[in-house]
């Protein structure tokens, strides 16, 4: 049975549990992931500035996780951004990602934005949950 625990600025992960979530996301995000340091920064932001971490476990093993950060820009930018979501590759196709997303949608105060690569299989899940593609994202990188 899947158990989902929510962490927030009011109820933070222990240092070792946060390390476990960072390692899980780093491994499970595969080609769609970021360096561990960046994942850790996103979790620290959620705890310091606002947001939440949802961790799905089965038999005390992490099988899924979500990181959502509050943007502080409600009204003109969605109030939340889904920074990371992943399920353990060995547990995919069992509805864990959908359950995590539904819990995140229910727990978030305000709208949620996310970025997804066009070839990411999770794109279908987001669309099925009601996410739409409103904008084409463009980025400018500073050359230093």
mmCIF file of C-alpha atoms in Angstrom:
data_model
loop_
_atom_site.group_PDB
_atom_site.id
_atom_site.type_symbol
_atom_site.label_atom_id
_atom_site.label_comp_id
_atom_site.label_asym_id
_atom_site.label_seq_id
_atom_site.Cartn_x
_atom_site.Cartn_y
_atom_site.Cartn_z
ATOM 1 C CA UNK A 1 0.000 0.000 0.000
ATOM 2 C CA UNK A 2 1.241 3.465 -0.914
ATOM 3 C CA UNK A 3 1.677 5.973 1.900
ATOM 4 C CA UNK A 4 2.099 9.661 1.032
ATOM 5 C CA UNK A 5 3.643 12.044 3.553
ATOM 6 C CA UNK A 6 3.559 15.823 3.086
ATOM 7 C CA UNK A 7 6.407 18.024 4.306
ATOM 8 C CA UNK A 8 6.317 21.818 4.485
ATOM 9 C CA UNK A 9 7.976 24.747 6.269
ATOM 10 C CA UNK A 10 5.958 23.711 9.334
ATOM 11 C CA UNK A 11 6.959 20.035 9.133
ATOM 12 C CA UNK A 12 10.361 19.585 7.533
ATOM 13 C CA UNK A 13 12.239 16.458 6.572
ATOM 14 C CA UNK A 14 15.131 15.417 8.783
ATOM 15 C CA UNK A 15 18.552 16.008 7.225
ATOM 16 C CA UNK A 16 19.028 12.312 6.459
ATOM 17 C CA UNK A 17 15.497 11.968 5.062
ATOM 18 C CA UNK A 18 16.097 15.005 2.838
ATOM 19 C CA UNK A 19 19.295 13.382 1.569
ATOM 20 C CA UNK A 20 17.281 10.238 0.790
ATOM 21 C CA UNK A 21 14.729 12.266 -1.209
ATOM 22 C CA UNK A 22 17.476 14.130 -3.085
ATOM 23 C CA UNK A 23 19.196 10.842 -3.970
ATOM 24 C CA UNK A 24 15.864 9.298 -4.989
ATOM 25 C CA UNK A 25 14.971 12.207 -7.286
ATOM 26 C CA UNK A 26 18.466 12.332 -8.781
ATOM 27 C CA UNK A 27 18.316 8.625 -9.637
ATOM 28 C CA UNK A 28 14.665 8.447 -10.707
ATOM 29 C CA UNK A 29 14.464 11.598 -12.827
ATOM 30 C CA UNK A 30 17.057 10.093 -15.154
ATOM 31 C CA UNK A 31 17.593 12.253 -18.269
ATOM 32 C CA UNK A 32 14.984 14.788 -17.081
ATOM 33 C CA UNK A 33 16.812 15.541 -13.828
ATOM 34 C CA UNK A 34 19.265 18.012 -12.402
ATOM 35 C CA UNK A 35 22.396 17.763 -10.251
ATOM 36 C CA UNK A 36 21.843 16.767 -6.626
ATOM 37 C CA UNK A 37 22.853 20.234 -5.450
ATOM 38 C CA UNK A 38 20.051 21.832 -7.496
ATOM 39 C CA UNK A 39 17.479 19.330 -6.227
ATOM 40 C CA UNK A 40 18.581 20.073 -2.670
ATOM 41 C CA UNK A 41 18.261 23.834 -3.320
ATOM 42 C CA UNK A 42 14.669 23.361 -4.518
ATOM 43 C CA UNK A 43 13.787 21.445 -1.355
ATOM 44 C CA UNK A 44 15.479 24.048 0.844
ATOM 45 C CA UNK A 45 13.561 26.791 -0.987
ATOM 46 C CA UNK A 46 10.267 25.014 -0.290
ATOM 47 C CA UNK A 47 11.104 24.872 3.404
ATOM 48 C CA UNK A 48 12.410 28.457 3.645
ATOM 49 C CA UNK A 49 10.139 30.407 1.278
ATOM 50 C CA UNK A 50 7.082 28.197 0.940
ATOM 51 C CA UNK A 51 6.159 25.022 -0.808
ATOM 52 C CA UNK A 52 5.808 21.351 -0.106
ATOM 53 C CA UNK A 53 7.452 18.008 -0.583
ATOM 54 C CA UNK A 54 5.334 14.890 -1.017
ATOM 55 C CA UNK A 55 7.013 11.530 -0.528
ATOM 56 C CA UNK A 56 5.343 8.249 -1.485
ATOM 57 C CA UNK A 57 6.588 5.104 0.230
ATOM 58 C CA UNK A 58 5.826 1.408 0.068
ATOM 59 C CA UNK A 59 7.228 -0.760 2.841
ATOM 60 C CA UNK A 60 9.421 2.175 3.989
ATOM 61 C CA UNK A 61 10.992 2.491 0.511
ATOM 62 C CA UNK A 62 10.650 5.786 -1.392
ATOM 63 C CA UNK A 63 8.754 5.068 -4.611
ATOM 64 C CA UNK A 64 7.796 8.628 -5.575
ATOM 65 C CA UNK A 65 8.374 12.253 -4.686
ATOM 66 C CA UNK A 66 7.149 15.731 -5.633
ATOM 67 C CA UNK A 67 8.725 19.138 -4.954
ATOM 68 C CA UNK A 68 6.504 22.212 -5.319
ATOM 69 C CA UNK A 69 7.757 25.743 -4.646
ATOM 70 C CA UNK A 70 5.554 28.755 -4.037
ATOM 71 C CA UNK A 71 6.373 31.554 -6.469
ATOM 72 C CA UNK A 72 5.044 34.465 -4.429
ATOM 73 C CA UNK A 73 3.651 35.927 -7.664
ATOM 74 C CA UNK A 74 -0.017 34.944 -7.610
ATOM 75 C CA UNK A 75 -2.271 36.608 -10.145
ATOM 76 C CA UNK A 76 0.187 37.194 -12.958
ATOM 77 C CA UNK A 77 2.256 34.016 -12.554
ATOM 78 C CA UNK A 78 0.861 30.803 -11.028
ATOM 79 C CA UNK A 79 1.231 30.690 -7.243
ATOM 80 C CA UNK A 80 3.149 27.405 -7.395
ATOM 81 C CA UNK A 81 5.635 25.681 -9.634
ATOM 82 C CA UNK A 82 6.047 21.941 -9.722
ATOM 83 C CA UNK A 83 9.821 21.643 -9.739
ATOM 84 C CA UNK A 84 10.248 17.852 -9.575
ATOM 85 C CA UNK A 85 8.106 14.747 -9.705
ATOM 86 C CA UNK A 86 9.429 11.225 -10.103
ATOM 87 C CA UNK A 87 8.480 7.642 -9.494
ATOM 88 C CA UNK A 88 10.883 4.777 -9.039
ATOM 89 C CA UNK A 89 11.428 3.197 -12.472
ATOM 90 C CA UNK A 90 10.631 -0.237 -10.996
ATOM 91 C CA UNK A 91 7.198 1.019 -9.825
ATOM 92 C CA UNK A 92 6.073 3.001 -12.874
ATOM 93 C CA UNK A 93 2.692 2.239 -14.371
ATOM 94 C CA UNK A 94 1.095 1.582 -10.979
ATOM 95 C CA UNK A 95 -0.593 4.988 -10.572
ATOM 96 C CA UNK A 96 1.933 6.386 -8.089
ATOM 97 C CA UNK A 97 2.665 9.479 -10.195
ATOM 98 C CA UNK A 98 -1.040 10.164 -10.676
ATOM 99 C CA UNK A 99 -1.731 9.761 -6.970
ATOM 100 C CA UNK A 100 1.165 12.095 -6.080
ATOM 101 C CA UNK A 101 -0.039 14.686 -8.585
ATOM 102 C CA UNK A 102 -3.604 14.520 -7.290
ATOM 103 C CA UNK A 103 -2.397 14.984 -3.699
ATOM 104 C CA UNK A 104 -0.256 17.947 -4.824
ATOM 105 C CA UNK A 105 -3.155 19.545 -6.696
ATOM 106 C CA UNK A 106 -5.431 19.105 -3.675
ATOM 107 C CA UNK A 107 -2.861 20.494 -1.216
ATOM 108 C CA UNK A 108 -1.635 23.487 -3.228
ATOM 109 C CA UNK A 109 -3.062 26.926 -2.568
ATOM 110 C CA UNK A 110 -3.543 28.378 -6.045
ATOM 111 C CA UNK A 111 -2.540 27.464 -9.555
ATOM 112 C CA UNK A 112 0.431 25.272 -10.447
ATOM 113 C CA UNK A 113 2.788 25.621 -13.399
ATOM 114 C CA UNK A 114 5.317 23.070 -14.550
ATOM 115 C CA UNK A 115 7.865 22.575 -17.287
ATOM 116 C CA UNK A 116 7.910 19.331 -19.214
ATOM 117 C CA UNK A 117 10.021 18.208 -22.135
ATOM 118 C CA UNK A 118 7.915 17.391 -25.231
ATOM 119 C CA UNK A 119 9.163 13.785 -25.260
ATOM 120 C CA UNK A 120 8.634 13.158 -21.528
ATOM 121 C CA UNK A 121 6.071 10.345 -21.062
ATOM 122 C CA UNK A 122 4.695 12.190 -17.996
ATOM 123 C CA UNK A 123 3.295 14.860 -20.337
ATOM 124 C CA UNK A 124 0.197 12.693 -20.925
ATOM 125 C CA UNK A 125 -0.405 12.425 -17.178
ATOM 126 C CA UNK A 126 -0.280 16.215 -16.812
ATOM 127 C CA UNK A 127 -2.689 16.684 -19.703
ATOM 128 C CA UNK A 128 -5.084 14.077 -18.262
ATOM 129 C CA UNK A 129 -5.065 15.985 -14.959
ATOM 130 C CA UNK A 130 -6.046 19.223 -16.709
ATOM 131 C CA UNK A 131 -2.717 20.950 -17.371
ATOM 132 C CA UNK A 132 -2.654 22.913 -20.623
ATOM 133 C CA UNK A 133 0.177 24.323 -22.701
ATOM 134 C CA UNK A 134 -0.458 28.062 -22.498
ATOM 135 C CA UNK A 135 2.953 29.397 -23.502
ATOM 136 C CA UNK A 136 6.100 28.503 -25.349
ATOM 137 C CA UNK A 137 8.960 28.943 -22.902
ATOM 138 C CA UNK A 138 12.012 30.831 -24.056
ATOM 139 C CA UNK A 139 15.168 31.391 -22.006
ATOM 140 C CA UNK A 140 18.137 33.660 -22.236
ATOM 141 C CA UNK A 141 21.339 32.417 -20.600
ATOM 142 C CA UNK A 142 23.853 34.964 -19.368
ATOM 143 C CA UNK A 143 27.323 34.314 -20.706
ATOM 144 C CA UNK A 144 29.851 34.911 -17.968
#
